[in-house]
Coordinates of C-alpha atoms and ligand atoms in Angstrom, one line a residue:
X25 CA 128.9 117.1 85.2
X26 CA 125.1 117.9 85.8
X27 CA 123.6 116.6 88.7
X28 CA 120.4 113.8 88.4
X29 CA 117.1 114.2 90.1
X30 CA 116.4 112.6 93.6
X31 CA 115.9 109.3 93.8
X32 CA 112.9 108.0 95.7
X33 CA 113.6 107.4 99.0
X34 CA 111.2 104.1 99.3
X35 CA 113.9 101.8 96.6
X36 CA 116.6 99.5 98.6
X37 CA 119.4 98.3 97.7
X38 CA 121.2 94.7 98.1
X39 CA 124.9 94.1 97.5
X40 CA 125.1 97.2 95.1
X41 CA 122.1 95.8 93.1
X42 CA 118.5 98.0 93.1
X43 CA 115.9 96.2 94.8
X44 CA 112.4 97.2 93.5
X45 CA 109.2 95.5 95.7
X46 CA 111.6 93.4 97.4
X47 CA 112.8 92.1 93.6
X48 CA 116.4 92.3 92.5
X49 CA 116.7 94.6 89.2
X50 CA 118.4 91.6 87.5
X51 CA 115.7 89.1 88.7
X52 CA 113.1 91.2 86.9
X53 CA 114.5 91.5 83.9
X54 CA 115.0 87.8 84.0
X55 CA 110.9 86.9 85.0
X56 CA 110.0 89.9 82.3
X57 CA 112.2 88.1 79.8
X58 CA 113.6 91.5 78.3
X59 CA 114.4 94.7 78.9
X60 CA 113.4 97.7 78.4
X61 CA 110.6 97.0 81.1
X62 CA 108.8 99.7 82.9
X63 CA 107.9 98.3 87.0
X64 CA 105.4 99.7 89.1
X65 CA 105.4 99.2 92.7
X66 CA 101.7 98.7 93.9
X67 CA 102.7 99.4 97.3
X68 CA 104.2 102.5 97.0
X69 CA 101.0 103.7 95.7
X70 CA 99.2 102.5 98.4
X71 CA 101.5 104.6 100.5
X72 CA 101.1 107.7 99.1
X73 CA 97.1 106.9 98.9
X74 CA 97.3 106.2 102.8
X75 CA 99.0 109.7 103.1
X76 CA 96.4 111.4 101.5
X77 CA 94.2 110.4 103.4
X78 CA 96.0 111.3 106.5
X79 CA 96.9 114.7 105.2
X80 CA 93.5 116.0 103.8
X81 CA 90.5 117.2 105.7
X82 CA 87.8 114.0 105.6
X83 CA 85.5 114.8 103.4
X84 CA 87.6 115.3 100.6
X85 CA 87.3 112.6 98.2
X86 CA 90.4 111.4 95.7
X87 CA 90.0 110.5 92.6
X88 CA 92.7 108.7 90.3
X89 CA 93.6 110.7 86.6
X90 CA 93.9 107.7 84.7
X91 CA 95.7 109.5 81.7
X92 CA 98.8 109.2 84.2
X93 CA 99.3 105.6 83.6
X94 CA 96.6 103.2 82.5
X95 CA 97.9 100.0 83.0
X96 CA 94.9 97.7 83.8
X97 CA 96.7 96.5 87.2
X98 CA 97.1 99.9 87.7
X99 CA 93.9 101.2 86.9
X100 CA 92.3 98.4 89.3
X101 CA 94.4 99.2 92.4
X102 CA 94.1 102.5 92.3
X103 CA 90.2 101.8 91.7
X104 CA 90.0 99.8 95.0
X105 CA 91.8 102.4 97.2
X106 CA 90.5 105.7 95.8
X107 CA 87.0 107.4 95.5
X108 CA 86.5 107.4 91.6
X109 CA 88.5 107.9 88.6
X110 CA 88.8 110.2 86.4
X111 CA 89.1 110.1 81.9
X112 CA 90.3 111.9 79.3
X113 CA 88.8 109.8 76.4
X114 CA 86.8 107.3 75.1
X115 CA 89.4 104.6 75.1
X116 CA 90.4 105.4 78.6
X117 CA 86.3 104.9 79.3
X118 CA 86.4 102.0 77.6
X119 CA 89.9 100.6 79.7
X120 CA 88.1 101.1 83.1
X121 CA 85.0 99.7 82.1
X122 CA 86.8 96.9 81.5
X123 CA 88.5 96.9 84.8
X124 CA 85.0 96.9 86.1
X125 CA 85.1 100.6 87.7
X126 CA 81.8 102.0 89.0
X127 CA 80.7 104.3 86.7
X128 CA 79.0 106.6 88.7
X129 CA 82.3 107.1 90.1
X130 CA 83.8 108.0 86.6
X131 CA 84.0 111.4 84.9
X132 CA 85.4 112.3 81.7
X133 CA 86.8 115.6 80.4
X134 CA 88.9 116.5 77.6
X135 CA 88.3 119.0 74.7
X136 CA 87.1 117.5 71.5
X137 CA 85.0 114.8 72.5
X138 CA 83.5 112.7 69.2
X139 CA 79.7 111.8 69.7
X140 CA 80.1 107.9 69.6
X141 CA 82.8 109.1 73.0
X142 CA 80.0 110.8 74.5
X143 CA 77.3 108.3 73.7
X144 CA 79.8 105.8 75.1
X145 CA 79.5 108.1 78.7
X146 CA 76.2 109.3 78.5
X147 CA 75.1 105.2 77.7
X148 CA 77.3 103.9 80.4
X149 CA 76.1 106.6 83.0
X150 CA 79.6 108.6 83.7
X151 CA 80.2 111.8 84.2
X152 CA 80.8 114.1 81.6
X153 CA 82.8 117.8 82.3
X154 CA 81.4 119.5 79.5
X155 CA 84.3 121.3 77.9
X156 CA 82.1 123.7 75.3
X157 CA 78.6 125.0 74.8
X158 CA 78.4 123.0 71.6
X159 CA 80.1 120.1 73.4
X160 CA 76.8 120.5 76.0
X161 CA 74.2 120.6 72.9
X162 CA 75.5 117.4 71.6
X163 CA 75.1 115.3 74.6
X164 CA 72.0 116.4 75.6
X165 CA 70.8 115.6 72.2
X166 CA 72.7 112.2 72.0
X167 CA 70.7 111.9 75.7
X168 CA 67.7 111.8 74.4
X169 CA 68.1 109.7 71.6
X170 CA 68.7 107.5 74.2
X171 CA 66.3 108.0 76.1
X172 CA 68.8 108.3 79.5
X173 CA 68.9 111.3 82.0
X174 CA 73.0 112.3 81.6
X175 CA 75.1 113.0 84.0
X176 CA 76.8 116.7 83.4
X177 CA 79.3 118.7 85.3
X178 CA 80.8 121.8 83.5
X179 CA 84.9 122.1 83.9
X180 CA 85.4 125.9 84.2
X181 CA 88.6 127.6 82.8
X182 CA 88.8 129.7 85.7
X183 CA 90.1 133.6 85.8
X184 CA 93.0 132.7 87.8
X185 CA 95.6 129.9 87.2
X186 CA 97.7 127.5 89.2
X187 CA 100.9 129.4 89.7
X188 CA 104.6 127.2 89.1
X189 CA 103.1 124.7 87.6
X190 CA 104.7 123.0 84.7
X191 CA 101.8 123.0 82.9
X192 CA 99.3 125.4 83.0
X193 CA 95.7 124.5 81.9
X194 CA 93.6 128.0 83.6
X195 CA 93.5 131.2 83.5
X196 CA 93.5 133.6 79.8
X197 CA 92.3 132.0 76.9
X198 CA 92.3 128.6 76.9
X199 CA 90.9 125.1 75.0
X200 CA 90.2 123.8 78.1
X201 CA 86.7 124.3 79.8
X202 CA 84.0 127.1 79.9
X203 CA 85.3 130.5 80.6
X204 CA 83.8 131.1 84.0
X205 CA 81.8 134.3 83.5
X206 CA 79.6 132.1 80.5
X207 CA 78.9 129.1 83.3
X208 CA 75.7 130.0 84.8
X209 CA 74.0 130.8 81.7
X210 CA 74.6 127.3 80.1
X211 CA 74.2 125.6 84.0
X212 CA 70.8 126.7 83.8
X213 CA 70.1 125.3 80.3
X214 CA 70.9 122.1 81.2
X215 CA 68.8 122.3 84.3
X216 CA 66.2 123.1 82.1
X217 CA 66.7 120.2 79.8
X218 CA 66.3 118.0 82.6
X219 CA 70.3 116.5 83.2
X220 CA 71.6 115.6 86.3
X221 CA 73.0 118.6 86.8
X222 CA 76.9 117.6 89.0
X223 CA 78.6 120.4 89.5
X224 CA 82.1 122.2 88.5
X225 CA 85.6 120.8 87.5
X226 CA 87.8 123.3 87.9
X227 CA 91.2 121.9 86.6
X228 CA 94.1 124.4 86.4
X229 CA 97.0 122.8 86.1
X230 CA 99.6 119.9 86.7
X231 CA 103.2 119.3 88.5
X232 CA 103.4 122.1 91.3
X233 CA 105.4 121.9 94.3
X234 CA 104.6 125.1 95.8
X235 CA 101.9 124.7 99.0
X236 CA 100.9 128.3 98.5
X237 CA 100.2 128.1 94.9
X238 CA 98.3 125.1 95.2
X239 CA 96.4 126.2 98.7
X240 CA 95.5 129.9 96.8
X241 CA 93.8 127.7 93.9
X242 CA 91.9 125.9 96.3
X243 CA 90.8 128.4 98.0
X244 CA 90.4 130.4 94.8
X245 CA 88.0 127.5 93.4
X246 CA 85.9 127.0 95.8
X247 CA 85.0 130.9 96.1
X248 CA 84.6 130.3 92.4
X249 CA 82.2 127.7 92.9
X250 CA 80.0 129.7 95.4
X251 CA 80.0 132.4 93.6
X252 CA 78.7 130.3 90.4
X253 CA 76.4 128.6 92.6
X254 CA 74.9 131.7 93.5
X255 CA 74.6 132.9 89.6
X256 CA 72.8 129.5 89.2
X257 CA 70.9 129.7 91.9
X258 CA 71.2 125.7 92.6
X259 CA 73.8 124.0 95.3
X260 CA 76.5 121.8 92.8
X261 CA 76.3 118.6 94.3
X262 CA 79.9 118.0 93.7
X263 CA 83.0 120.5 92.4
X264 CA 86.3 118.9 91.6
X265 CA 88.7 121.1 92.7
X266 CA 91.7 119.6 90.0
X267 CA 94.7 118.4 91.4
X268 CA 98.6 119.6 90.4
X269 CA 100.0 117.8 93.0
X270 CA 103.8 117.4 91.3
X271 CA 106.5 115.4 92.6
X272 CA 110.8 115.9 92.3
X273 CA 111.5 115.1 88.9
X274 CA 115.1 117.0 88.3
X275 CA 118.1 118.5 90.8
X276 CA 115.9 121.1 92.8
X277 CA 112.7 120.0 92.7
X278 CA 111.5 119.7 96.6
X279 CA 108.6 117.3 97.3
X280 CA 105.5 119.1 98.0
X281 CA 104.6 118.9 101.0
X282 CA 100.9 117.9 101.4
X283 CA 100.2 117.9 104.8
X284 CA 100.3 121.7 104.4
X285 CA 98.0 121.8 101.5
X286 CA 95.9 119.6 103.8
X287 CA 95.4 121.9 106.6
X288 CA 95.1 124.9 104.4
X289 CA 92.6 123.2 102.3
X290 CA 91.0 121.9 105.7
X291 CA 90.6 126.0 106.7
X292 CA 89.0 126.7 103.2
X293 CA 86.4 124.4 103.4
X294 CA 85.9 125.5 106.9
X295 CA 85.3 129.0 105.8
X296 CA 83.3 128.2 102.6
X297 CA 79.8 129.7 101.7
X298 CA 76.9 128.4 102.8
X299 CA 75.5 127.2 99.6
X300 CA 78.0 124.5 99.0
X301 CA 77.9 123.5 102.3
X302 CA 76.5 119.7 101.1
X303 CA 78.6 119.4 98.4
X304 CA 80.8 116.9 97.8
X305 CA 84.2 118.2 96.9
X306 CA 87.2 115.9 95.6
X307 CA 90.6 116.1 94.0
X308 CA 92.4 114.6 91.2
X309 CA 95.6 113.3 90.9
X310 CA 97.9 111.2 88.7
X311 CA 101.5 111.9 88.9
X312 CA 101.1 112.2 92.7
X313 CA 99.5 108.8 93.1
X314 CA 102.0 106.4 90.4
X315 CA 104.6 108.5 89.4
X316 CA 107.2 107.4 92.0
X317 CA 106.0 103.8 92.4
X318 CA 107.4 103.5 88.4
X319 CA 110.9 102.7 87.5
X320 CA 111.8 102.4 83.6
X321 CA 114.8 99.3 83.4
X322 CA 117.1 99.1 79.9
X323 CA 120.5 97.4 79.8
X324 CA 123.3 98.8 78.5
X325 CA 124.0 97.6 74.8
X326 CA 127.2 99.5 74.3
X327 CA 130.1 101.8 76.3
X328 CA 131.8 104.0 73.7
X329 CA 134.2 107.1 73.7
X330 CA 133.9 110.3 71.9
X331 CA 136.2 113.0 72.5
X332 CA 137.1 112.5 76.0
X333 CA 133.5 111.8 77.0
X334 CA 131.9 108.7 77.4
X335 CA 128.6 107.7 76.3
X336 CA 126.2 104.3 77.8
X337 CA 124.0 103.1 74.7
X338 CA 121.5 101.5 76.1
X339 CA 118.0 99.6 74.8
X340 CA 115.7 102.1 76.5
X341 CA 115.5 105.7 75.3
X342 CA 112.8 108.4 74.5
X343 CA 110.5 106.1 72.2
X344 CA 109.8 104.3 75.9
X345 CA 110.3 107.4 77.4
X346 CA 109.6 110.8 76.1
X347 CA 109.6 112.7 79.4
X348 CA 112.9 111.5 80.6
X349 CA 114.6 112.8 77.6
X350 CA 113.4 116.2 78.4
X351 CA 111.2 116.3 75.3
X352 CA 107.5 115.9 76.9
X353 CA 107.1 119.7 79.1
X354 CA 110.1 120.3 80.2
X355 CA 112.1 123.6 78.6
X356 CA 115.2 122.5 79.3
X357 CA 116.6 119.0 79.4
X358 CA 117.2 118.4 83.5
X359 CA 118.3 114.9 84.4
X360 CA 115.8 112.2 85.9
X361 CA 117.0 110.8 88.8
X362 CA 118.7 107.9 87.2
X363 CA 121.2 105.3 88.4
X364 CA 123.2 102.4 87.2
X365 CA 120.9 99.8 88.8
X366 CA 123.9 97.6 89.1
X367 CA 125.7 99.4 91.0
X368 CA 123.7 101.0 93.4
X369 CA 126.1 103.3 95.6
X370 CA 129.2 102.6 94.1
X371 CA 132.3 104.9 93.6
X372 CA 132.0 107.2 90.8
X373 CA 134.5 106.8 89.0
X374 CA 133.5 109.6 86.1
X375 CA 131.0 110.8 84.1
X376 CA 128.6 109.7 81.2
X377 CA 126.0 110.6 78.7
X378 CA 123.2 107.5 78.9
X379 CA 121.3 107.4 75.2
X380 CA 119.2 105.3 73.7
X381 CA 119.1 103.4 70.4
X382 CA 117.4 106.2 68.2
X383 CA 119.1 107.6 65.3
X384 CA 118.1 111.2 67.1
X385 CA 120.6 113.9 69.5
X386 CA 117.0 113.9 71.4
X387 CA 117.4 110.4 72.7
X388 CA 119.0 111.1 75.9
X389 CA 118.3 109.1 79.2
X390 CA 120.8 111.3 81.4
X391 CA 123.4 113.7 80.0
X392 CA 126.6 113.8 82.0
X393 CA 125.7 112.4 85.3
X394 CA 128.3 110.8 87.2
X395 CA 128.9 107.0 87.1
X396 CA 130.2 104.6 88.9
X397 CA 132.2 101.9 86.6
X398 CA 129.6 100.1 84.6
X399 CA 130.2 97.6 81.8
X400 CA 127.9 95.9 78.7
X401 CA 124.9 93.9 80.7
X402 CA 124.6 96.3 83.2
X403 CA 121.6 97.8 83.9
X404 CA 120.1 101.5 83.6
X405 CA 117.4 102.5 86.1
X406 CA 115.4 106.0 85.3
X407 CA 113.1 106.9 88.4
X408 CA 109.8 109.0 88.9
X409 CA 108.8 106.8 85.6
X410 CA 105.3 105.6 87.2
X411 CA 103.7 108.1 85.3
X412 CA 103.6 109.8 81.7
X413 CA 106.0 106.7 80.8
X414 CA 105.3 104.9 78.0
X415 CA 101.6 105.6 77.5
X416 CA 102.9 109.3 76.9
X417 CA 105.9 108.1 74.1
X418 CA 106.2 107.8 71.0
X419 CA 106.2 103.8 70.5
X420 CA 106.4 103.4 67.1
X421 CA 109.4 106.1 66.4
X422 CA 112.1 104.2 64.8
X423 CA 110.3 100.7 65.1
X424 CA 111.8 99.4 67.6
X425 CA 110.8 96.4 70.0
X426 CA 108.2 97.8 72.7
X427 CA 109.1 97.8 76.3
X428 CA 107.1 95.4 78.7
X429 CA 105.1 97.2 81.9
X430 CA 105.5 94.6 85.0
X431 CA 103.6 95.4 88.3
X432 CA 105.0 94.3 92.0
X433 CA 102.6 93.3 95.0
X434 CA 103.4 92.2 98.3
X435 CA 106.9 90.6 96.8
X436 CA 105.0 89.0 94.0
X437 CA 105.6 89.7 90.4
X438 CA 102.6 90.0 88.1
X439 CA 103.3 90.1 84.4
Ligands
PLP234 C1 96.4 115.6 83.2 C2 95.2 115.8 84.0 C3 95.2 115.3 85.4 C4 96.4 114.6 86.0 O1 97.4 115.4 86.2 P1 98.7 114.9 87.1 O2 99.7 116.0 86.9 O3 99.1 113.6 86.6 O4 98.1 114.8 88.5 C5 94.0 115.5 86.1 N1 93.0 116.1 85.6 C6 92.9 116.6 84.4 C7 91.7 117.3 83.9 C8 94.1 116.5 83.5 O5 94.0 117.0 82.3

């Protein structure tokens, strides 16, 4: 038997059946009209924004990653609560302009951005983090074509890297931003061509649980970005010091604990250089934000035996959900916290392999959790599914039916 991940503290249950926003599992898949449906509970989102803001020093601003999950309902509430919101391509740009985000609020970093992407920024007046030196040439000239002053910040791959994290995006040779000791140099070239010069993004890396690592990259960046500054001989007027908040995915994962990063961070600003003393500094985080306000729903199609062992087929698998099937980062496949929705704290009565409907050994949903007695019609809950869900599967694999994203409000369903 291998054990599942933790389930989110925040779902209830009513007479065995998982409640999601005050809706009954069931009751959802009835209003969505099929299953497999992702849900995202708005609220629980709100609750982790509130708790930000109670565990990090004031002047830190948050911004939303929107590459987590950018569902337009999504997108929008996490628009209205948060400081600005962050893209990793043109189609992203284009989502939240149509969710009517502030664009002076936006930024936009990615390697291998196409001209008519960085016209789209540059034209709607968003931030870019400039990701190479030819990246930089191109959107100054695409500036003047149009005549606009851009805005530019330049994401640094810094010399050090966010320990622990499960994926690692600084530090060593990397596609992602300007090696640090090369900054200055092209800072001052496009102070000299006359862009807004921003600041730094320094991003470097994603899904750590460890305070100390987390604290030491903070602290790392922002002696980073003086020292830059200093090279430059200019104050940034903003550095975004990434994110990598992670949260519990599999048996031992132990949520970070971020009113600890808060005070830390809170004794690094504190103690910061002089020359960044008016800059704005802010963070970025998507997992952190939506991932435990998501819960992927699929049905169970079919209860089989093979050898002794007994397998759930269900209608959800890894073409909805890449990253519960251990396929999307993880080494090792680890189980999601997943439950037979249900049944919600039933006996277990055994244990079971959940798959999905993919002609593939890789479509697993849980391997060998324990279950409680579950039957054709019964649903499968996978947890911690707010995030890197179905934006980050592959949809079309095998050509099946897509799965239906649902938000919850205040009790309400929204479609
Ligand atoms: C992926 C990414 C994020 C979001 O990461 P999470 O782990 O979801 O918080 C933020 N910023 C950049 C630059 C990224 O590439």
């Amino acid at each position: 038997m291998k054990p599942i991940g933790p389930i989110p503290a925040a779902f209830a249950t009513q007479q065995g059946e998982l409640m999601i926003g005050g809706c009954g599992v069931s009751d959802l898949a009835v209003r969505t009209g099929q299953t497999p449906f992702f849900v995202y509970d708005l609220d629980l989102a709100t609750a982790q924004v509130e708790r930000f803001r109670a565990a990090m020093p004031n002047e830190i601003h948050l911004h939303y990653a929107v590459k987590a999950n950018p569902h337009p309902a999504v997108i929008k509430h996490l628009m209205s609560l948060t400081d600005g919101l962050d893209m990793a391509s043109g189609g992203e740009l284009e989502r939240v302009r149509d969710c009517g985000a502030a664009m002076e609020h936006v930024s936009f970093a990615g390697p291998g951005k196409r001209d008519p992407e960085l016209e789209l920024a540059i034209s709607l007046g968003a931030t870019l983090n400039l990701e190479s030196e030819n990246e930089a040439v191109r959107a100054l000239a695409i500036a003047e074509r149009l005549g606009v002053t851009p805005r530019l910040a330049v994401r640094v791959n810094p010399d050090f890297e966010l320990k622990g994290s499960g994926m690692s995006m600084g530090g060593g040779a990397k596609p992602f931003g300007i090696d640090q000791e090369r900054v200055p140099a092209l800072v001052r070239k496009l102070i000299a061509a006359g862009a807004d010069w921003r600041g730094f993004h320094i991003y470097s890396g994603s899904q750590s649980l460890d305070v100390d690592a987390i604290a030491e990259c903070q602290r790392a960046s922002i002696a980073l970005a003086a020292d830059l500054a200093h090279a430059i001989g200019e104050t940034p007027k903003s550095v975004n010091l990434g994110g990598g908040f992670g949260i519990p995915y599999t048996a031992n994962d132990v949520p970070l604990d971020v009113e600890s990063v808060g005070s830390r961070l809170s004794q690094a600003l504190s103690a910061r250089d002089a020359i960044l003393q008016d800059t704005q500094f802010m963070i970025e985080l998507g997992r952190w934000l939506i991932g435990e306000a998501g819960v992927y729903v699929a049905k169970i199609l079919d209860r089989k035996e093979s050898k002794g062992e007994l397998f759930f087929v269900t209608d959800g698998g890894m073409h909805h959900h890449l990253a519960a099937s251990g396929n999307f980062g993880m080494v090792m496949k680890r189980n999601y916290p997943v439950a037979i929705a249900s049944h919600m704290g039933a006996e277990t009565v055994g244990s079971a392999t959940i798959v999905g409907p993919l002609c593939t050994p890789l479509d697993k949903l849980a391997a060998d959790m324990a279950v409680p007695e579950a039957q054709i019609g019964d649903y499968v809950a996978v947890f911690a599914s707010g995030a890197y869900g179905l934006s980050a599967s592959p949809v079309h694999f095998l050509s099946h039916p897509m799965a239906s994203e649902i938000v919850v409000k205040g009790g309400k369903i929204t479609i």
